[in-house]
Each structure stands twice: as C-alpha cells, then as structure tokens.
Coordinates of C-alpha atoms and ligand atoms in Angstrom, one line a residue:
X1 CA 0.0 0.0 0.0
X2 CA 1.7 3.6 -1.1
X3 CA 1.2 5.8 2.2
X4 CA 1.3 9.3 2.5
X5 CA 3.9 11.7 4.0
X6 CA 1.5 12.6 7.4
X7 CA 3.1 15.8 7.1
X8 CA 1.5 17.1 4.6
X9 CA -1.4 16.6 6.8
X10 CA -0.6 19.3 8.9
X11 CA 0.2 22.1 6.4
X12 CA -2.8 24.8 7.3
X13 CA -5.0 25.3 4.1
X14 CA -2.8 27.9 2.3
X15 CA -6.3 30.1 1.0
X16 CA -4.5 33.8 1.1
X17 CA -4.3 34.2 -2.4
X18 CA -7.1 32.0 -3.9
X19 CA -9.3 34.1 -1.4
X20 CA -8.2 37.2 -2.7
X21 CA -8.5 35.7 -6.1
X22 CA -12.2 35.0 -5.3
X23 CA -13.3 37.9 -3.8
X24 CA -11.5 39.8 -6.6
X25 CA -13.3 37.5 -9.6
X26 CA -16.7 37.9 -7.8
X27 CA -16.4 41.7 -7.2
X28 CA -15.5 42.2 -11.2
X29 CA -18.3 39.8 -12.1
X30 CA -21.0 42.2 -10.1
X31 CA -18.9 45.1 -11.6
X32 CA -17.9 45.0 -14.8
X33 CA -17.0 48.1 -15.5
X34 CA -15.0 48.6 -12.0
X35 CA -11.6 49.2 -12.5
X36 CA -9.6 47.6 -9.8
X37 CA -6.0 48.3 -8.9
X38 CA -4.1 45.7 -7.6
X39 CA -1.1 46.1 -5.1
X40 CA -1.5 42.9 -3.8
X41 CA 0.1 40.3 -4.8
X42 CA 4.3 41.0 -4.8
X43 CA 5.2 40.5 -8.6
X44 CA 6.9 43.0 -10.9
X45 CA 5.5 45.0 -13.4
X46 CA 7.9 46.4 -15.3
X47 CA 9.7 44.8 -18.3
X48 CA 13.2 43.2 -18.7
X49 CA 16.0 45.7 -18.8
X50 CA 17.2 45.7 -22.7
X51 CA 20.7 44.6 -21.4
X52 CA 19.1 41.5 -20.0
X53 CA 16.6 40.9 -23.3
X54 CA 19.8 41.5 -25.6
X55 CA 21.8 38.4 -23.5
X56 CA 18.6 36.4 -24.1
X57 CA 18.7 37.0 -27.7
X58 CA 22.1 36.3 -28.2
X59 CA 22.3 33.3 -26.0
X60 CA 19.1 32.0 -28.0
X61 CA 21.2 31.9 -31.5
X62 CA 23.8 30.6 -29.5
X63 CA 21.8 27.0 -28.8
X64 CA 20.5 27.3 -32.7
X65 CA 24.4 26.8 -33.8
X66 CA 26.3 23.3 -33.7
X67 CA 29.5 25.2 -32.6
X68 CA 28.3 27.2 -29.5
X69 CA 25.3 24.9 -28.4
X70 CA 24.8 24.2 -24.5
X71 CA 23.4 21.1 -23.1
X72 CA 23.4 20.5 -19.5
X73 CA 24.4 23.1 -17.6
X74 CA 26.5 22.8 -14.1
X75 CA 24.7 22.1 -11.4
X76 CA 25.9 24.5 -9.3
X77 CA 26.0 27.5 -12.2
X78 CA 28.6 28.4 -15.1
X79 CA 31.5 30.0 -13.7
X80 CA 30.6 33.5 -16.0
X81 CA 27.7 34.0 -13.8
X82 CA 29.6 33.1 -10.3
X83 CA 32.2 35.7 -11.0
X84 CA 30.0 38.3 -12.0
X85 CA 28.1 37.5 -8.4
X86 CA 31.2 37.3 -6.5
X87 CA 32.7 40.3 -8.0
X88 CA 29.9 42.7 -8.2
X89 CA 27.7 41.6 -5.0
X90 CA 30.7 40.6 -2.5
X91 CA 34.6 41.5 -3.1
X92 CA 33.0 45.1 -3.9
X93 CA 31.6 45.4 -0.7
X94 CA 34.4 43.9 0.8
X95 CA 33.4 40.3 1.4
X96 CA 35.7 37.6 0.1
X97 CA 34.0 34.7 -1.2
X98 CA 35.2 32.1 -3.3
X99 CA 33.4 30.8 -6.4
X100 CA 32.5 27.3 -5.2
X101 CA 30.7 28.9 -2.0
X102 CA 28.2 30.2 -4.6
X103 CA 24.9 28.0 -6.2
X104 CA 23.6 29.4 -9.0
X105 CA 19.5 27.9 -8.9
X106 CA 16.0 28.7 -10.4
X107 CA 14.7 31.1 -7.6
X108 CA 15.5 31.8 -4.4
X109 CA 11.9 29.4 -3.3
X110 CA 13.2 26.4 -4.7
X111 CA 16.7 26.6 -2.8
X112 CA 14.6 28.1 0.5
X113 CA 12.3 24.9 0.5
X114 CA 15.1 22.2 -0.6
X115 CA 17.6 23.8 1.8
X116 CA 16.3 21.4 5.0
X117 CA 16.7 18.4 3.2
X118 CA 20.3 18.5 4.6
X119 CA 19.5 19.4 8.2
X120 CA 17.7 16.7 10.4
X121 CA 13.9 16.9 10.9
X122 CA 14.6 17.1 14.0
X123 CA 15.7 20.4 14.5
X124 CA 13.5 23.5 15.8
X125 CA 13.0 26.0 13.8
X126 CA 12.4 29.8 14.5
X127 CA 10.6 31.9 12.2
X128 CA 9.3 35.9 12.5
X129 CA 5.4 36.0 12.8
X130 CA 4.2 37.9 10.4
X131 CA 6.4 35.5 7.9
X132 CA 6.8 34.9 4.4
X133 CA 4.8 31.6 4.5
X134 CA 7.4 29.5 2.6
X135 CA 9.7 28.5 5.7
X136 CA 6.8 27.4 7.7
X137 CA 5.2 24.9 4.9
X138 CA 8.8 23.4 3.8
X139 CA 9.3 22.9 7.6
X140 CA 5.9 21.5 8.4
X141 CA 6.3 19.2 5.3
X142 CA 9.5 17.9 7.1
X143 CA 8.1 17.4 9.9
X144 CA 9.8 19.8 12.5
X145 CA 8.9 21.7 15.2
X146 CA 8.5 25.6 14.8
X147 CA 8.4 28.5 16.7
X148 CA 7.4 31.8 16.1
X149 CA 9.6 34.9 17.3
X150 CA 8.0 37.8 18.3
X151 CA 8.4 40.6 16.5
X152 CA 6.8 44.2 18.2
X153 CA 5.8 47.2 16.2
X154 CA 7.6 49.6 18.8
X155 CA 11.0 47.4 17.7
X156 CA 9.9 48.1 13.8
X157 CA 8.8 44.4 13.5
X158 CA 12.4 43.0 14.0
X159 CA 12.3 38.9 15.1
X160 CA 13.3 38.9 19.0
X161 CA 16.0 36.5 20.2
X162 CA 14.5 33.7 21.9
X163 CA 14.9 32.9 25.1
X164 CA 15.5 29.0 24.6
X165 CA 17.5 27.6 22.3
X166 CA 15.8 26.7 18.5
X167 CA 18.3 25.7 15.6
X168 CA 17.5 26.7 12.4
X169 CA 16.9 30.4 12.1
X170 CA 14.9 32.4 8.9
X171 CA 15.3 35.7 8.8
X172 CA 14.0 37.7 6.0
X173 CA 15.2 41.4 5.7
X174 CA 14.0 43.5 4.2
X175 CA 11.1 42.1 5.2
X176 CA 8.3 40.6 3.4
X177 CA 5.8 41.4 4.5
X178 CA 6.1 44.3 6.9
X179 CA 9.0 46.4 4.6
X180 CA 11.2 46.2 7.6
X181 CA 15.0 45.5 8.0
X182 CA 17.9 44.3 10.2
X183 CA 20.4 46.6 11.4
X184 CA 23.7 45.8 11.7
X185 CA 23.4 45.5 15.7
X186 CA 20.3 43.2 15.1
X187 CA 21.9 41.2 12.6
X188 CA 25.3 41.1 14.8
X189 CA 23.1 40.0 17.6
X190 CA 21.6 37.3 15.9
X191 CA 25.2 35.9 14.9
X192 CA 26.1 35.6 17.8
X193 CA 23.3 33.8 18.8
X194 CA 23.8 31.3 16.2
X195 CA 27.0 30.9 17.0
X196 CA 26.7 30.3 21.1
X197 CA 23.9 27.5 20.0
X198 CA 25.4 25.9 17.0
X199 CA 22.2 27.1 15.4
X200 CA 22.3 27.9 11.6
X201 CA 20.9 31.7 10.3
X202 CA 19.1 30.8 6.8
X203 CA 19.1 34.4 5.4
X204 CA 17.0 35.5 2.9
X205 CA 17.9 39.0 1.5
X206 CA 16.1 38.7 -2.1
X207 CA 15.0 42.4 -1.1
X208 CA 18.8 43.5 -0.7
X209 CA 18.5 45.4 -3.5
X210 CA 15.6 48.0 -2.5
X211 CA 18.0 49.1 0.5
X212 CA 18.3 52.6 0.0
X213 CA 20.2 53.2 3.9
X214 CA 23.8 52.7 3.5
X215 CA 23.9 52.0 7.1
X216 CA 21.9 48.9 6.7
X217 CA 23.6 45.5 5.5
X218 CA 22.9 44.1 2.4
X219 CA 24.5 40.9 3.3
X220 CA 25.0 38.7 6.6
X221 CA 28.1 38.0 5.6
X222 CA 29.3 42.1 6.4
X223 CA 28.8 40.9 10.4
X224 CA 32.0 39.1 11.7
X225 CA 31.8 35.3 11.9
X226 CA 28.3 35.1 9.6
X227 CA 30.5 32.3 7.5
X228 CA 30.6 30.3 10.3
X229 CA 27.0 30.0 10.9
X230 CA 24.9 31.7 8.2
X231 CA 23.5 30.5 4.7
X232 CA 22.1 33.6 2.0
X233 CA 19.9 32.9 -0.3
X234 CA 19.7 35.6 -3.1
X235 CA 17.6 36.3 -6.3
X236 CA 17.2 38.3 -9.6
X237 CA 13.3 38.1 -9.0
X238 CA 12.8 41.5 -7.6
X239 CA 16.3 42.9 -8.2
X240 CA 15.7 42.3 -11.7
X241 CA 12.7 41.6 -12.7
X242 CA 13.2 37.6 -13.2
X243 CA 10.3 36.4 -11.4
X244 CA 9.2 34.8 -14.7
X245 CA 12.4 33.9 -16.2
X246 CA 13.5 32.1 -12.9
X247 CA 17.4 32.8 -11.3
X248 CA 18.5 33.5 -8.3
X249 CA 21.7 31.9 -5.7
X250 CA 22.6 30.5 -2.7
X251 CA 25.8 31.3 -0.7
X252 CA 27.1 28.2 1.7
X253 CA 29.8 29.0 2.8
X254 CA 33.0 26.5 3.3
X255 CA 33.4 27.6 7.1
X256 CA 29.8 26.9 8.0
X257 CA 29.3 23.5 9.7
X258 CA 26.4 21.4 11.1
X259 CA 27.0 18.6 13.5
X260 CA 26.4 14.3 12.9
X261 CA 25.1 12.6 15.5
X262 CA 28.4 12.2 17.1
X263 CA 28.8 15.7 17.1
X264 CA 31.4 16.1 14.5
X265 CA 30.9 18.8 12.4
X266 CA 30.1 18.1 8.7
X267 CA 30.6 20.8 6.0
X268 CA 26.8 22.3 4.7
X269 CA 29.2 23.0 1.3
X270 CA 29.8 19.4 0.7
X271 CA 26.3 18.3 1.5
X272 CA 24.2 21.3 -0.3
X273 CA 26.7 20.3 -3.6
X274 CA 26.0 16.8 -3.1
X275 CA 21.8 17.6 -2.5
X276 CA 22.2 19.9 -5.5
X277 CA 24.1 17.7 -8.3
X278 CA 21.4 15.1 -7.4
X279 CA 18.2 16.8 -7.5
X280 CA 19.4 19.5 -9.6
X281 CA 20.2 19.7 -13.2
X282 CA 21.5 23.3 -13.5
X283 CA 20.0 26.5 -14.4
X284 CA 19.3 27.2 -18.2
X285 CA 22.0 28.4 -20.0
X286 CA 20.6 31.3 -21.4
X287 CA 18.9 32.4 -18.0
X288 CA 22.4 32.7 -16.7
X289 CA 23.5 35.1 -19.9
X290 CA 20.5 36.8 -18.8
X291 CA 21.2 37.0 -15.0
X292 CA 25.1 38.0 -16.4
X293 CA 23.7 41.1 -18.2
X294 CA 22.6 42.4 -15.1
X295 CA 26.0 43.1 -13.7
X296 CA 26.8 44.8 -17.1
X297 CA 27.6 48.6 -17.0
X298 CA 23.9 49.1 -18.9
X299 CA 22.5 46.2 -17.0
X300 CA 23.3 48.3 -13.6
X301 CA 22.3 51.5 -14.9
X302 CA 18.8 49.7 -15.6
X303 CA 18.2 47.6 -12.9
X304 CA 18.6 50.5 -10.9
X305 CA 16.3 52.7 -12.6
X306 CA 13.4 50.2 -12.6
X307 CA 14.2 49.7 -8.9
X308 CA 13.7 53.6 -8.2
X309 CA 10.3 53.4 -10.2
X310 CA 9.2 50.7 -7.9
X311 CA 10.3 53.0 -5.0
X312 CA 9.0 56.3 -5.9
X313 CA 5.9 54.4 -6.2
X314 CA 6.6 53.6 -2.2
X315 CA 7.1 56.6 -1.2
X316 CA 3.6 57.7 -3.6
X317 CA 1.8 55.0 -1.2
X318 CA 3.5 55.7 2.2
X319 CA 2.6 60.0 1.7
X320 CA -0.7 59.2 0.7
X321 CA -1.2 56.8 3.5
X322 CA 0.0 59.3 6.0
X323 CA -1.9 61.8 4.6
X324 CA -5.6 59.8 4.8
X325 CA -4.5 59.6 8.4
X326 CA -3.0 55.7 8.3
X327 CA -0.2 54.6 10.0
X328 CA 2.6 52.7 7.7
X329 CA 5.7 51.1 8.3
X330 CA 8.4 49.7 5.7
X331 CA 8.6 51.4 2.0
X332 CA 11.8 53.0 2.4
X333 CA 14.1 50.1 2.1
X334 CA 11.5 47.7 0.8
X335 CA 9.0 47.4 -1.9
X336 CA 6.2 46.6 0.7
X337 CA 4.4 48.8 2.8
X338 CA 2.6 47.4 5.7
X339 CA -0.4 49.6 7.2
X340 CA -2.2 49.8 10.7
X341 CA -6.2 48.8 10.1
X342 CA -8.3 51.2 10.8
X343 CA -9.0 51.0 15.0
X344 CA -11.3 47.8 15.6
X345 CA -11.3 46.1 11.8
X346 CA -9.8 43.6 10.9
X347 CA -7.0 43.0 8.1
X348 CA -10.2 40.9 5.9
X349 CA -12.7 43.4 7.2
X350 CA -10.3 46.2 5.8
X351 CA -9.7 44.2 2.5
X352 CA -13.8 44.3 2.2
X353 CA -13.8 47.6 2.5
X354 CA -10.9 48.7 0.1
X355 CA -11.8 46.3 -2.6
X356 CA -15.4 47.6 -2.6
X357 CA -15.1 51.4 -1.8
X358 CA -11.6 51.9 -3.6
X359 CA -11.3 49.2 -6.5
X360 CA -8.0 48.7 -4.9
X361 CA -6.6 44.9 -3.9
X362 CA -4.3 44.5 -1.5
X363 CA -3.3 41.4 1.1
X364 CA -5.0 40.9 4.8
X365 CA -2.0 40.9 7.2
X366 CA -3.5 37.9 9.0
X367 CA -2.4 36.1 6.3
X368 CA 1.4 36.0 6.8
X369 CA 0.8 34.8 10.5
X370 CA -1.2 35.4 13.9
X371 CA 0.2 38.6 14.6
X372 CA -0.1 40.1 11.1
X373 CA -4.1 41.0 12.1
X374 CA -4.9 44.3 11.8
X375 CA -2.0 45.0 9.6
X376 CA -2.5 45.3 5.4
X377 CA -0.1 44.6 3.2
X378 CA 0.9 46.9 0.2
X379 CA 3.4 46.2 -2.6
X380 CA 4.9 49.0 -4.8
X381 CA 5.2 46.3 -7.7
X382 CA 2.7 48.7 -9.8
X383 CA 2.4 51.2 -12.4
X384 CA 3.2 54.7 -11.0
X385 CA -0.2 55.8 -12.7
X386 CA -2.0 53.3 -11.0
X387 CA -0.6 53.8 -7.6
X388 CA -1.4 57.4 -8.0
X389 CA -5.3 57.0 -9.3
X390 CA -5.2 54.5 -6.0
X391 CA -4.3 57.0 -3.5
X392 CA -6.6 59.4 -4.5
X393 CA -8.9 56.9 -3.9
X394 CA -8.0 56.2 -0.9
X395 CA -7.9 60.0 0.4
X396 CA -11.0 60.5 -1.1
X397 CA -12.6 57.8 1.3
X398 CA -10.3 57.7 4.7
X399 CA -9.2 61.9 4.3
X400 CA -11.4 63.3 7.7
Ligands
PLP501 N1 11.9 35.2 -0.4 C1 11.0 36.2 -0.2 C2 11.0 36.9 1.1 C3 10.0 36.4 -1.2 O1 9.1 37.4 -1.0 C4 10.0 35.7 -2.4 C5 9.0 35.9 -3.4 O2 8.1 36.6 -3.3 C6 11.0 34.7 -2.5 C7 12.0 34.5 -1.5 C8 11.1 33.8 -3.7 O3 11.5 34.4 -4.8 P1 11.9 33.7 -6.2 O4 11.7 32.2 -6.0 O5 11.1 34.3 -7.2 O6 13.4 33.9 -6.3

C-alpha cells in the first residue's frame, strides 16, 4: 500500500491568495465596469531591462548553432555568472568569497524549500510572525517543530532572540511582509546567537536590493563570523525583474558547519553540492547570460532605474497613506508597505472595504501569521499611474 507523508497533513490550508483571487473574480463579475487596482500580490510589473533581453537573444542563436550549443548546464552554475556574483555583489563590498561557496538555482523558493533536506527533521526552527509563508510549509512538510519569534511594532517588526535555544533560524530582511530591515546590531546580535547555540541563520535578503540606507547590510556576511553559521539565499526576481524567467543563488559558505550525530561537524558545502548535483540539473544556459547582463555597465544603470520606479511608487503609497491619516511602516528600504487597520477592523474586514469602496486589492495581514491582524499589506510592484489613481482613492474615502 503507497502511504502518505503525514506531514502534509498538517500544512494549514494555504487560501490567502485563492481568497483574494475569489473575492477579486466575484467583485469584477457584479462590476464589470470597476476598474480595480491591484497592489496585492508581490510581482513586478515592469519589463526586462534591454541589457538582459539583448543576452537572451544572443544566448538563444547561440543553442540554434552546432559550434556554441549548450546542453546540461552545471549544477551548481557556469562559472561566467559566479564571477560576476562574486565580483559585483561581495569583493565590492568587501566580502571575500570564493566561487564554489556560490549556487547558481532557479529562484530563491526552490533553494529556500530544498535547503532542509540537509538538516535533520529534528531540528527546531524559528521563524518571524508575520512570515513569508514559505519557511513554515517546507518545515511542516518535514516534519519539524517551529516556533514563532515575536516581532513588536515599537521594535519596527524586528524577530526577538528567543529565550531558549531553536536551531534553524529564517530571517528575511528586508522584510516581506512588513518592509522592515535588520540593522547591523540586530543582525550582529543574531550571529552571535547562532553561533553560542550551534544554530544555523538561513538568510533571505532577495530584497537587498531595495536598501536605500547605506547603514543597513545588504548581506549577513558584512557581520563578523556570519561564515561560520549563516546561509544567504539571493535572487534576480525583484532585483531584476526575473520572477518569470527564474534565477537566483545561494551562498554556503565553506566555514559553516552542522554537526552528525556524534557531534562532528560536517561541511553544509559538501552536502548542499552533493543535495544539488542530485536533485538539480543546472540553471538554463541562457537564464544565466541573462542573469550576467545584469551586472553589465547598462544592466546596472537599468536595474537601478526600474528599482527607483518601484520605490517612488513607495514613497507615492507611504505620503498618501499618512496623509488619509493611516499609519505605515516599511517602504523605504522595501518594496512593501505594511499599514495599521483602521481602529477595531480587521485585516479581511479592511480588505472588504478597500476592494469595494476603492477598486483597490491589496493582502489581509493575517495572512502571513497570527500577529499580522490588523495589519495590510501593500506592494509597490505597480504602475506609478496606477498607484497614484489608488491614493486618490484612498484620500478621497479615509481623508477626515
Ligand atoms: N523570499 C521572499 C521573502 C520572497 O518574498 C520571495 C518571493 O516573493 C522569494 C523569496 C522567492 O523568490 P523567487 O523564488 O522568485 O526567487
């Protein structure tokens, strides 16, 4: 008899999104002629750069010629595209790195999800509440235990050490969902943690590229001794506008150990190289010209100015938030923007209300955990036009 993995058992129905998608589909039914904004759901907008369509094109005649045609790729990435990482995104900010520390994959979700198939099951976990849902489903699946760090408006949202010991440790900054990031004492903190418990620091900084605050790291690897106990997981989703095309990395460093049962400590290097040239056949070729075009002098210059368009249209939402009397946290070094419910409604009540009184969709707090009730989520991912029309909108019915 083929049996189940009970885990799956125990995932919580994941209905965020097919519930918006619902309410959305039966609002447009009843008005057709309703046009509704969405700054819900966090996906880009804006077209490739033409640095990164020109690298497609070429590496597309490339495959149609005998001479320069690619098959499988390397599992763990082509060296062209692990240089330009290591060059432009570490050595320049003074991180040294070394090529085979660096995974090149399709996303930074796959690599997030596959990443505990190395670590036992029967770790605990510690995730932020509000969380991106992803690193409590992969762990559920696996069966391990998880706990939720708090994380307090009046400390911007930041996850709270813990006052036991857990061993696997998500943080996500900036922060999707509430917009929020990790300063370098927090993330120095949190290091040191890891490091007192043997505990591992998965960090996801897919955002890094929104940071705006110089202050503010854009890797964990700029705090002292994050080698030792810290994986980053990065992507060319948001930073580039691949969430269709599908790239993104994973750093594992050599230096960063987990322990067998004995206690002897076993490189994650070796073991994430071994999980990957197993279960992973390498990133298309031409994705990786693509993702290489980003790091070209045009590619930059591009990248970047997309990146401001999604951010002026932060700053559009967070003015005209504050100005119809909300208030809104995140936006400055992240794409999201994550609002206060109006006194005594809840984050479904207030999606009701903006989806049928402002044509405008965005995503229930309580969605991304327990303590993300009376909190809305906003994303900048948008056409500046449309953000505009949106907070006029939204003055028009909150301005007292
Ligand atoms: N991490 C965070 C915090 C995200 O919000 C997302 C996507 O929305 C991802 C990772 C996954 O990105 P991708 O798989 O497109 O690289």
């Amino acid at each position: 008899m083929i049996t189940i993995n009970e885990n799956f058992k125990a995932l919580s129905e994941n209905y965020l999104f097919s519930e918006i998608a619902r309410k959305v589909a039966s609002y447009k039914a009843q008005n057709p002629k309703a046009e509704v904004i969405s700054l819900g759901i966090g996906d880009v907008t804006e077209a490739l750069s033409e640095s990164v369509i020109q690298a497609l094109h070429t590496a597309v005649d490339e495959m149609a010629d005998r001479a320069t045609f690619r098959g499988y790729a390397p599992e763990c990435g082509y060296d062209f595209l692990k240089n330009a990482i290591l060059e432009n995104d570490y050595l320049a900010r003074g991180i040294s790195l070394s090529s085979d520390e660096i995974f090149i994959n399709d996303g930074a979700k796959s690599s997030l999800g596959h990443f505990g198939d190395i670590l036992s099951a029967n770790n605990i976990v510690a995730v932020s509440d509000p969380v991106y849902p992803v690193y409590v489903d992969t762990n559920v699946m696996e069966g391990r235990k998880i706990t939720y760090l708090a994380c307090p408006p009046e400390k911007e949202f930041a996850a709270q050490i813990p006052d036991g010991k857990v061993d696997m440790i998500y943080l996500c900054s900036p922060n999707n969902p509430t917009g929020s990031v990790l300063n370098r004492g927090q993330l120095t903190a949190w290091v040191e943690y890891a490091r007192k418990h043997k505990a591992v620091i998965l960090f996801d900084s897919a955002y890094e590229a929104y940071i705006s605050d110089p202050t503010i790291p854009r890797s964990i690897y700029e705090i002292n001794g994050a080698k030792e106990v810290a994986v980053e997981f990065r992507s060319f989703s948001k930073t580039a506008g691949f969430t269709g095309v599908r790239c993104g990395y994973t750093i594992v460093p050599k230096k960063l150990q987990a322990y067998d049962k004995n206690g002897s400590g076993v490189s994650l290097n070796a073991l994430w190289r071994r999980h990957q040239s197993t279960k992973f056949n390498g990133t298309a070729y031409i994705i990786q010209r693509a993702a290489e075009a980003v790091y070209s002098i045009q590619g930059k210059r591009q990248t970047l100015a997309t990146i401001a368009y999604y951010m002026n249209n932060a700053k559009t939402i967070l003015d005209g938030l504050k100005r119809a009397g909300f208030k809104a946290h995140g936006g400055v070094n992240a794409p999201y923007i994550w609002l206060e419910t109006p006194t005594g409604m809840t984050s479904w009540e207030f999606f009701d209300k903006l989806l049928n009184e402002c044509q405008i969709v965005g995503t229930p707090g309580v969605g991304f955990g327990p303590s993300g009730e009376g909190y809305f989520r906003l994303t900048a991912f948008a056409k500046a036009e449309n953000v505009e029309k949106a907070m006029e909108r939204m003055m028009a019915l909150f301005y007292s």
